[in-house]
Amino acid sequence: MVVELTYQCEISEGIHARPAGHIARLCNSFQADVVWQNCRTQREANAKSALSLIATDTLLDDKCIITLHGADALSASQALADLLTHLPAFTTVAEPERVSAATSLPRCLRELQPQYLTGIPISGGIAIAPSRFFTGVTFSELLARSPSAVVKREEEIVRLTAGLHRLRTRKEAALAIAGGIEQDLIEAHLLFITDSAFRESIISYLDTPMNAWSAIVSAAMGFSAILERSSSHYIQERTLDMLDIATQLLSEIYGAHARVQPVLSLDAATIVIADTLTPGQFLALNKQHLAGLILSATGKTSHTAILARSQGIPTLADVDVADSHLPSQHEMILDGDQGILITRTDEKILRYYRHEIDVQQQMSQKKHQARTGKPLLTPEVVLWELDVLDKNEVIKKMVDNLWLQQRTDCRDKLCQDIWSREVPFPTVVGSGFAIPHARSSAILDSTISVARLRQPVSWGGVAVDTVFMLTISQAAAENEHMKYFSTLARMLMNDEFVAQAKGAATPEALYQLIISTLAC
């Protein structure tokens, strides 16, 4: 009996490993032969082979003709039609959020003029650590390492069969304890390892004649070339999985002494910069010491990138390090939120990022509070003995405190608005005081912030040790900005107030002095 089905692909990334696996597993339960033809590409596949299905390059909206031939073709077609109907529901691809590389740095970071490279953010977070470069092996290099000893076809088939069995057993044991993205990865690798087309391709190379090493690499290269020709970037990036499987299979057959892949051992916090890093190599890394990951050639939807994101490791992809002449073992900063790798550090840049890490940790530990209006001045916005080196750091830390107090939801814009007034006319007012100020849509509640500095900083060429920062909400009355600015200016022109402010021994005393003065 022959039954024909028509199918239009509804999966956004097309028939990649996961949907192909579901189809192949079901079709392998049929007696009937199942032929899948993509009408667009005119490629045919045995639907009992996941790799063959992927090779048809079936993408979203492609029309396919599926022909079933055999005694159970009718019941098989009904089961297959039901699977295809529900396929999109359980083959969703977990892609990183599409975030553009930084086009403009945060204002206070830009002030420090860092040297940096840009990339595609895969996983946010900040890493400060020495870098180490890692270069993975290529298919061509693997072929060149093939043993030259003369072999017999039958003996090589035995070695291949035993190697596939051991690798499958190892993967199934790992699958039993895995979860999340790692589970998806192992399932995809098991799919390839057990695929009939993969084994048949290897044996066909053994017939040339060729030893198991060369046959495995050649077969993997062949399927990788098919994947690379796909119109889907997601399918293209499964070529790393083929390299991963090939190297793991070679290690099973030839032993660890064959040194199929280089090993990167981490014994301290490290930012790893890799051209190609397979999922298996990533999983082998000591995550305790993997501070961050730069993938120069490994794509943003590769299993390696998805694994890094799932484990919360700051990661960038598509970073062009080839012509950068970066030194190894050199301290760098990976900013996964901005999508940059800072390649040269100094004390001010390090202070910026150490503070940023601390502020983000504080914010992550804060409980969400319902939005309510806040008074102009509270004890929480009076900072005491603030440790800063310059005006830029003062502005950064005072704005960050406003963020922690939920008075702003856009730190960078608020910094930018404050700096836009500082550049033409520094807001120093004498007697060791400065009044940086702005009216901004980034401020939720108009605020007077105060900072007593641990040591004076230069502010427009004048030493400043106390800062009153006035940030007025855009929603406030038109004259509110100048009203409060004039009030602060009059306070700081009053010798009695200045003397009392300078003499305040605690943040509480300074707060009470300002509150009482404003009330007059």
Coordinates of C-alpha atoms in Angstrom, one line a residue:
M1 CA 0.0 0.0 0.0
V2 CA 1.2 3.5 -0.8
V3 CA -0.1 6.6 1.0
E4 CA 1.0 10.2 0.3
L5 CA 0.9 13.1 2.7
T6 CA 1.4 16.8 2.0
Y7 CA 3.0 18.8 4.8
Q8 CA 3.7 22.5 5.1
C9 CA 6.4 23.3 7.7
E10 CA 5.2 25.4 10.6
I11 CA 8.4 25.4 12.6
S12 CA 10.2 28.8 12.7
E13 CA 13.7 27.3 12.4
G14 CA 12.6 24.5 10.0
I15 CA 13.4 20.8 10.5
H16 CA 16.4 20.9 12.7
A17 CA 17.7 18.2 15.1
R18 CA 14.9 18.2 17.6
P19 CA 11.9 17.9 15.2
A20 CA 13.9 15.6 12.9
G21 CA 14.5 13.3 15.9
H22 CA 10.8 13.1 16.7
I23 CA 10.0 12.3 13.1
A24 CA 12.7 9.7 12.8
R25 CA 11.9 7.9 16.0
L26 CA 8.2 7.6 15.0
C27 CA 9.1 6.5 11.5
N28 CA 11.5 3.8 12.8
S29 CA 8.5 2.2 14.5
F30 CA 6.8 1.6 11.1
Q31 CA 7.3 -1.3 8.8
A32 CA 6.6 1.0 5.9
D33 CA 9.3 2.9 4.1
V34 CA 8.9 6.7 4.5
V35 CA 10.3 9.1 1.9
W36 CA 10.4 12.8 2.6
Q37 CA 10.7 15.2 -0.4
N38 CA 11.1 19.0 0.0
C39 CA 9.4 20.5 -3.0
R40 CA 11.5 23.7 -2.8
T41 CA 14.9 22.1 -2.7
Q42 CA 13.9 18.9 -4.5
R43 CA 15.9 16.9 -1.9
E44 CA 14.7 13.5 -0.8
A45 CA 15.4 11.7 2.5
N46 CA 14.7 8.5 4.3
A47 CA 12.5 9.8 7.1
K48 CA 13.9 7.1 9.4
S49 CA 17.2 9.1 9.5
A50 CA 17.2 12.4 11.3
L51 CA 20.4 13.5 9.6
S52 CA 18.8 12.8 6.2
L53 CA 15.8 14.8 7.2
I54 CA 17.9 17.8 8.3
A55 CA 19.8 17.5 4.9
T56 CA 16.5 18.3 3.0
D57 CA 16.9 21.9 4.3
T58 CA 13.1 22.1 5.1
L59 CA 12.4 25.6 6.3
L60 CA 9.3 27.5 7.5
D61 CA 6.5 27.3 5.0
D62 CA 8.2 24.8 2.8
K63 CA 5.9 22.3 1.2
C64 CA 6.9 18.6 1.5
I65 CA 5.5 15.4 0.0
I66 CA 5.8 12.4 2.3
T67 CA 5.3 8.9 0.7
L68 CA 4.7 5.8 2.8
H69 CA 5.1 2.4 1.2
G70 CA 4.3 -0.8 3.1
A71 CA 1.7 -3.0 4.8
D72 CA 1.1 -0.5 7.6
A73 CA 1.3 2.6 5.4
L74 CA -2.3 3.8 6.2
S75 CA -2.0 3.6 10.1
A76 CA 1.6 4.9 9.9
S77 CA 0.4 7.9 7.8
Q78 CA -2.3 8.7 10.4
A79 CA 0.3 8.6 13.3
L80 CA 2.8 10.7 11.3
A81 CA 0.1 13.3 10.4
D82 CA -0.9 13.6 14.0
L83 CA 2.8 14.1 15.0
L84 CA 3.3 16.8 12.4
T85 CA 0.3 18.7 13.6
H86 CA 1.6 18.9 17.1
L87 CA 5.3 19.2 16.2
P88 CA 5.7 23.0 16.7
A89 CA 4.5 22.7 20.3
F90 CA 7.4 20.7 21.5
T91 CA 10.3 21.8 19.2
T92 CA 10.6 25.4 20.2
V93 CA 14.2 26.6 19.9
A94 CA 15.7 28.2 23.0
E95 CA 17.5 31.1 21.3
P96 CA 19.4 33.9 23.1
E97 CA 17.5 37.2 23.2
R98 CA 18.4 39.2 20.1
V99 CA 20.5 42.1 21.5
S100 CA 22.5 44.4 19.3
A101 CA 26.1 45.0 20.1
A102 CA 26.8 48.3 21.9
T103 CA 26.8 51.3 19.7
S104 CA 27.3 53.8 22.5
L105 CA 28.8 53.1 25.9
P106 CA 27.2 54.3 29.2
R107 CA 28.1 58.0 29.7
C108 CA 30.2 57.5 32.8
L109 CA 32.1 54.6 31.2
R110 CA 32.7 56.6 28.0
E111 CA 34.4 59.2 30.2
L112 CA 37.1 56.6 31.0
Q113 CA 37.9 56.0 27.3
P114 CA 38.3 52.2 27.4
Q115 CA 39.8 50.2 24.6
Y116 CA 37.3 47.5 23.7
L117 CA 36.0 45.0 21.1
T118 CA 32.3 44.5 20.4
G119 CA 30.3 41.3 20.1
I120 CA 26.8 39.8 20.2
P121 CA 25.6 39.5 23.8
I122 CA 24.7 35.9 24.6
S123 CA 24.6 36.0 28.4
G124 CA 24.7 39.1 30.6
G125 CA 26.9 39.8 33.5
I126 CA 30.4 41.1 34.1
A127 CA 33.7 39.2 34.4
I128 CA 37.1 40.6 35.4
A129 CA 39.9 38.1 34.9
P130 CA 43.0 37.2 32.9
S131 CA 42.3 35.9 29.4
R132 CA 43.4 32.6 27.9
F133 CA 43.1 31.7 24.2
F134 CA 41.8 28.3 23.1
T135 CA 42.1 27.0 19.5
G136 CA 40.0 23.9 18.7
V137 CA 40.9 21.3 16.2
T138 CA 39.4 21.4 12.6
F139 CA 38.2 18.5 10.4
S140 CA 41.2 19.0 8.2
E141 CA 43.6 18.8 11.1
L142 CA 41.8 15.6 12.2
L143 CA 42.3 14.0 8.8
A144 CA 45.9 14.9 8.8
R145 CA 46.4 13.0 12.2
S146 CA 44.9 9.8 10.9
P147 CA 47.0 6.7 11.6
S148 CA 48.8 5.4 8.5
A149 CA 48.8 1.7 9.4
V150 CA 47.2 -0.7 6.9
V151 CA 43.9 -2.0 8.2
K152 CA 41.3 -4.6 7.3
R153 CA 37.7 -3.5 6.6
E154 CA 36.1 -6.2 8.8
E155 CA 38.3 -5.2 11.7
E156 CA 37.5 -1.5 11.3
I157 CA 33.8 -2.2 11.2
V158 CA 34.1 -4.1 14.5
R159 CA 36.0 -1.2 16.0
L160 CA 33.5 1.3 14.7
T161 CA 30.5 -0.8 16.0
A162 CA 32.1 -1.1 19.4
G163 CA 33.0 2.6 19.6
L164 CA 29.5 3.7 18.6
H165 CA 28.1 1.3 21.3
R166 CA 30.4 2.7 24.0
L167 CA 29.7 6.3 23.1
R168 CA 25.9 5.6 23.1
T169 CA 26.1 3.9 26.5
R170 CA 28.1 6.9 27.9
K171 CA 25.6 9.4 26.5
E172 CA 22.6 7.5 27.8
A173 CA 24.1 7.4 31.3
A174 CA 24.7 11.2 31.1
L175 CA 21.2 11.7 29.8
A176 CA 19.8 9.9 32.9
I177 CA 21.1 12.6 35.2
A178 CA 21.0 15.7 32.9
G179 CA 18.4 18.4 32.7
G180 CA 17.5 21.5 30.8
I181 CA 19.7 22.5 27.9
E182 CA 22.3 19.8 28.6
Q183 CA 19.6 17.2 28.3
D184 CA 18.5 18.6 24.9
L185 CA 22.2 18.6 23.8
I186 CA 22.7 14.9 24.8
E187 CA 19.4 13.9 23.1
A188 CA 20.6 15.6 19.9
H189 CA 24.0 13.9 20.0
L190 CA 22.3 10.5 20.7
L191 CA 20.2 11.1 17.7
F192 CA 23.2 11.6 15.4
I193 CA 25.2 8.7 17.0
T194 CA 22.4 6.2 16.4
D195 CA 21.4 7.6 13.0
S196 CA 21.5 4.9 10.3
A197 CA 22.7 7.3 7.6
F198 CA 25.7 8.3 9.7
R199 CA 26.8 4.8 10.2
E200 CA 26.2 3.9 6.6
S201 CA 28.2 6.9 5.5
I202 CA 31.2 5.8 7.6
I203 CA 31.1 2.3 6.3
S204 CA 30.9 3.6 2.7
Y205 CA 34.2 5.3 3.4
L206 CA 35.7 2.2 4.9
D207 CA 35.0 0.5 1.5
T208 CA 37.3 3.0 -0.4
P209 CA 39.4 1.6 1.5
M210 CA 40.0 3.8 4.5
N211 CA 40.7 3.3 8.2
A212 CA 38.0 4.0 10.9
W213 CA 39.6 7.3 11.9
S214 CA 39.6 8.8 8.4
A215 CA 36.1 7.3 7.6
I216 CA 34.6 8.9 10.7
V217 CA 36.1 12.3 10.0
S218 CA 35.1 12.1 6.3
A219 CA 31.5 11.1 7.1
A220 CA 31.2 13.9 9.7
M221 CA 32.7 16.4 7.2
G222 CA 30.1 15.4 4.6
F223 CA 27.2 15.9 6.9
S224 CA 28.7 19.2 8.2
A225 CA 29.0 20.4 4.6
I226 CA 25.3 19.7 4.1
L227 CA 24.4 21.6 7.3
E228 CA 26.5 24.6 6.3
R229 CA 24.6 24.9 3.0
S230 CA 21.3 25.2 4.9
S231 CA 19.4 28.5 4.7
S232 CA 18.8 28.3 8.4
H233 CA 21.5 29.8 10.7
Y234 CA 20.3 27.5 13.4
I235 CA 21.0 24.4 11.3
Q236 CA 24.3 25.8 10.1
E237 CA 25.5 26.0 13.6
R238 CA 24.9 22.3 14.3
T239 CA 28.2 21.7 12.4
L240 CA 30.0 22.0 15.8
D241 CA 27.9 19.1 17.0
M242 CA 29.1 17.0 14.2
L243 CA 32.7 17.9 15.0
D244 CA 32.0 17.1 18.7
I245 CA 30.5 13.7 17.9
A246 CA 33.4 12.8 15.6
T247 CA 36.1 13.7 18.1
Q248 CA 34.2 11.8 20.9
L249 CA 33.9 8.7 18.7
L250 CA 37.5 8.8 17.8
S251 CA 38.4 9.0 21.5
E252 CA 36.3 6.0 22.2
I253 CA 38.0 4.0 19.5
Y254 CA 41.6 5.2 19.8
G255 CA 41.7 6.1 23.4
A256 CA 42.5 9.3 25.3
H257 CA 46.2 9.0 24.3
A258 CA 45.3 9.9 20.8
R259 CA 44.7 13.5 22.0
V260 CA 41.9 14.1 19.5
Q261 CA 41.0 17.5 21.0
P262 CA 43.2 19.9 23.0
V263 CA 42.2 20.2 26.6
L264 CA 41.9 23.5 28.5
S265 CA 42.6 23.2 32.2
L266 CA 41.5 26.1 34.3
D267 CA 42.9 26.5 37.8
A268 CA 41.9 30.2 38.5
A269 CA 39.2 32.7 37.3
T270 CA 39.7 33.0 33.5
I271 CA 38.0 34.6 30.5
V272 CA 38.3 32.0 27.8
I273 CA 38.7 33.3 24.2
A274 CA 37.9 30.5 21.7
D275 CA 37.7 30.4 18.0
T276 CA 35.7 27.1 17.9
L277 CA 34.5 25.5 21.1
T278 CA 32.4 22.4 20.9
P279 CA 29.6 21.8 23.3
G280 CA 31.5 18.8 24.7
Q281 CA 34.6 21.0 25.3
F282 CA 32.5 23.6 27.1
L283 CA 31.0 21.0 29.4
A284 CA 34.5 19.8 30.2
L285 CA 35.6 23.2 31.4
N286 CA 35.8 23.8 35.1
K287 CA 32.8 26.2 35.6
Q288 CA 34.1 27.3 39.0
H289 CA 37.0 29.1 37.2
L290 CA 35.2 30.0 33.9
A291 CA 34.6 33.7 34.6
G292 CA 33.5 34.6 31.0
L293 CA 33.5 33.3 27.5
I294 CA 34.4 34.9 24.2
L295 CA 33.4 33.0 21.0
S296 CA 35.0 34.5 18.0
A297 CA 33.7 32.0 15.4
T298 CA 31.1 29.9 17.3
G299 CA 27.7 31.4 16.5
K300 CA 25.1 32.8 18.8
T301 CA 22.7 29.9 18.3
S302 CA 25.3 27.1 18.7
H303 CA 24.7 24.6 21.5
T304 CA 27.9 26.0 23.1
A305 CA 26.4 29.5 23.3
I306 CA 23.1 28.2 24.5
L307 CA 24.8 26.1 27.2
A308 CA 26.8 29.2 28.4
R309 CA 23.6 31.2 28.6
S310 CA 21.7 28.6 30.5
Q311 CA 24.5 28.5 33.1
G312 CA 24.6 32.3 33.5
I313 CA 28.2 32.7 32.3
P314 CA 28.9 36.1 30.8
T315 CA 29.3 35.4 27.1
L316 CA 29.8 37.2 23.8
A317 CA 29.8 35.7 20.3
D318 CA 31.1 37.0 17.0
V319 CA 34.0 38.9 18.6
D320 CA 36.7 39.7 16.0
V321 CA 39.9 39.0 17.8
A322 CA 42.0 37.8 14.8
D323 CA 43.6 41.1 14.1
S324 CA 43.6 42.5 17.6
H325 CA 46.9 41.0 18.8
L326 CA 45.6 40.5 22.3
P327 CA 48.1 39.1 24.8
S328 CA 47.2 35.9 26.7
Q329 CA 47.1 35.9 30.5
H330 CA 46.3 39.6 30.4
E331 CA 43.5 41.0 32.6
M332 CA 40.4 42.0 30.7
I333 CA 36.8 42.9 31.4
L334 CA 33.9 41.1 29.7
D335 CA 30.7 43.2 29.9
G336 CA 27.9 40.9 28.7
D337 CA 25.3 43.6 29.2
Q338 CA 26.9 46.1 26.9
G339 CA 28.3 43.5 24.5
I340 CA 32.0 44.5 24.9
L341 CA 35.3 43.1 25.8
I342 CA 37.6 45.7 27.4
T343 CA 41.1 44.7 26.4
R344 CA 43.1 47.2 28.5
T345 CA 42.3 48.0 32.1
D346 CA 43.5 50.7 34.5
E347 CA 42.5 51.6 38.1
K348 CA 39.6 53.8 37.2
I349 CA 38.0 51.2 34.8
L350 CA 38.5 48.5 37.4
R351 CA 36.9 50.6 40.1
Y352 CA 34.0 51.3 37.7
Y353 CA 33.3 47.7 37.1
R354 CA 33.9 46.5 40.7
H355 CA 31.3 49.0 41.8
E356 CA 28.9 48.0 39.0
I357 CA 29.1 44.4 40.1
D358 CA 28.4 45.4 43.6
V359 CA 25.4 47.6 42.6
Q360 CA 23.9 44.9 40.5
Q361 CA 24.2 42.4 43.3
Q362 CA 22.5 44.8 45.7
M363 CA 19.7 45.4 43.2
S364 CA 19.2 41.7 42.6
Q365 CA 18.7 41.2 46.4
K366 CA 16.2 44.0 46.8
K367 CA 12.6 43.0 47.1
H368 CA 10.2 44.5 44.5
Q369 CA 8.2 47.3 46.1
A370 CA 4.9 48.8 44.8
R371 CA 5.5 52.2 43.1
T372 CA 4.8 55.1 45.5
G373 CA 5.8 58.7 45.5
K374 CA 8.9 59.6 47.5
P375 CA 9.8 62.8 49.3
L376 CA 12.5 65.2 48.0
L377 CA 15.1 64.1 50.6
T378 CA 15.4 61.0 52.7
P379 CA 18.2 59.6 54.8
E380 CA 18.8 56.9 52.1
V381 CA 20.1 59.5 49.6
V382 CA 22.7 60.9 51.9
L383 CA 26.0 59.1 51.2
W384 CA 28.7 59.4 53.8
E385 CA 32.5 59.0 53.3
L386 CA 31.9 58.3 49.6
D387 CA 35.1 56.6 48.2
V388 CA 35.7 58.3 44.8
L389 CA 38.6 59.4 42.7
D390 CA 37.0 62.0 40.5
K391 CA 33.9 63.9 39.4
N392 CA 32.8 61.1 37.0
E393 CA 32.9 58.5 39.8
V394 CA 30.9 60.8 42.1
I395 CA 28.1 61.2 39.5
K396 CA 28.1 57.4 38.7
K397 CA 27.8 56.4 42.4
M398 CA 25.2 59.0 43.3
V399 CA 23.0 58.0 40.3
D400 CA 23.5 54.3 41.1
N401 CA 22.2 55.0 44.6
L402 CA 19.1 56.6 43.1
W403 CA 18.6 53.4 41.1
L404 CA 18.9 51.3 44.2
Q405 CA 16.4 53.6 45.9
Q406 CA 14.0 53.1 42.9
R407 CA 14.1 56.8 42.0
T408 CA 15.3 56.2 38.5
D409 CA 14.8 53.4 36.0
C410 CA 17.4 54.5 33.5
R411 CA 20.8 55.2 35.0
D412 CA 22.6 56.0 31.8
K413 CA 20.1 58.6 30.6
L414 CA 20.2 60.3 34.0
C415 CA 24.0 60.3 33.9
Q416 CA 23.9 61.7 30.4
D417 CA 21.5 64.5 31.4
I418 CA 23.7 65.5 34.4
W419 CA 26.8 65.4 32.3
S420 CA 25.2 67.6 29.6
R421 CA 25.2 70.4 32.1
E422 CA 28.6 69.7 33.5
V423 CA 30.5 69.8 30.2
P424 CA 29.9 73.5 29.3
F425 CA 29.7 74.8 32.9
P426 CA 31.0 72.8 35.9
T427 CA 28.6 73.1 38.7
V428 CA 31.1 73.9 41.5
V429 CA 29.8 76.8 43.7
G430 CA 32.8 77.3 46.1
S431 CA 33.5 76.5 49.7
G432 CA 34.1 72.9 48.6
F433 CA 30.5 72.3 47.3
A434 CA 29.2 71.3 43.9
I435 CA 25.6 71.1 42.7
P436 CA 25.3 68.8 39.7
H437 CA 21.7 69.0 38.5
A438 CA 19.3 68.0 35.7
R439 CA 15.6 67.9 34.8
S440 CA 15.2 64.5 33.3
S441 CA 12.6 62.0 32.2
A442 CA 14.8 59.3 33.7
I443 CA 14.0 60.5 37.3
L444 CA 10.8 59.1 38.8
D445 CA 10.8 61.2 42.0
S446 CA 12.4 64.6 42.2
T447 CA 15.4 64.2 44.6
I448 CA 18.1 66.1 46.4
S449 CA 21.0 63.7 46.9
V450 CA 23.9 64.5 49.2
A451 CA 27.4 63.0 49.3
R452 CA 30.2 63.7 51.7
L453 CA 33.4 62.5 50.0
R454 CA 36.2 60.6 51.8
Q455 CA 38.7 62.9 50.1
P456 CA 38.2 66.0 47.9
V457 CA 38.1 65.7 44.1
S458 CA 38.7 68.2 41.4
W459 CA 35.5 69.7 40.1
G460 CA 36.2 72.2 37.3
G461 CA 39.6 72.8 38.8
V462 CA 38.3 73.4 42.3
A463 CA 38.6 71.0 45.2
V464 CA 35.1 69.7 46.3
D465 CA 34.3 67.5 49.3
T466 CA 30.5 67.8 49.5
V467 CA 28.1 67.3 46.6
F468 CA 24.4 68.2 46.5
M469 CA 22.9 66.6 43.4
L470 CA 19.5 67.9 42.3
T471 CA 17.5 65.7 39.9
I472 CA 14.0 66.9 39.0
S473 CA 11.4 64.8 37.3
Q474 CA 10.3 65.9 33.8
A475 CA 6.7 65.5 35.1
A476 CA 7.3 68.2 37.8
A477 CA 6.1 71.8 37.4
E478 CA 8.1 73.9 34.9
N479 CA 9.6 76.1 37.6
E480 CA 10.4 73.4 40.1
H481 CA 14.0 72.8 38.8
M482 CA 15.1 76.4 39.2
K483 CA 13.1 76.8 42.4
Y484 CA 15.1 74.1 44.2
F485 CA 18.4 75.0 42.5
S486 CA 18.0 78.6 43.7
T487 CA 17.1 77.3 47.2
L488 CA 20.3 75.2 47.3
A489 CA 22.4 78.0 45.9
R490 CA 21.1 80.4 48.7
M491 CA 21.8 77.7 51.3
L492 CA 25.4 77.4 50.2
M493 CA 25.9 81.1 50.1
N494 CA 24.9 81.3 53.8
D495 CA 28.1 81.2 55.9
E496 CA 26.2 79.8 58.9
F497 CA 24.8 76.9 56.9
V498 CA 28.1 76.2 55.2
A499 CA 29.9 76.1 58.6
Q500 CA 27.2 73.8 60.1
A501 CA 27.3 71.5 57.0
K502 CA 31.1 71.3 57.2
G503 CA 30.9 70.5 60.9
A504 CA 28.3 67.8 60.6
A505 CA 29.9 64.7 62.1
T506 CA 27.3 62.1 61.0
P507 CA 25.0 61.6 57.9
E508 CA 22.0 61.9 60.3
A509 CA 23.3 65.3 61.5
L510 CA 23.7 66.5 57.9
Y511 CA 20.3 65.2 56.9
Q512 CA 18.6 67.0 59.7
L513 CA 20.4 70.2 59.0
I514 CA 19.3 70.2 55.3
I515 CA 15.7 69.2 56.2
S516 CA 15.4 72.0 58.8
T517 CA 16.9 74.6 56.4
L518 CA 14.6 73.6 53.5
A519 CA 11.6 73.9 55.8
C520 CA 12.4 77.5 56.7

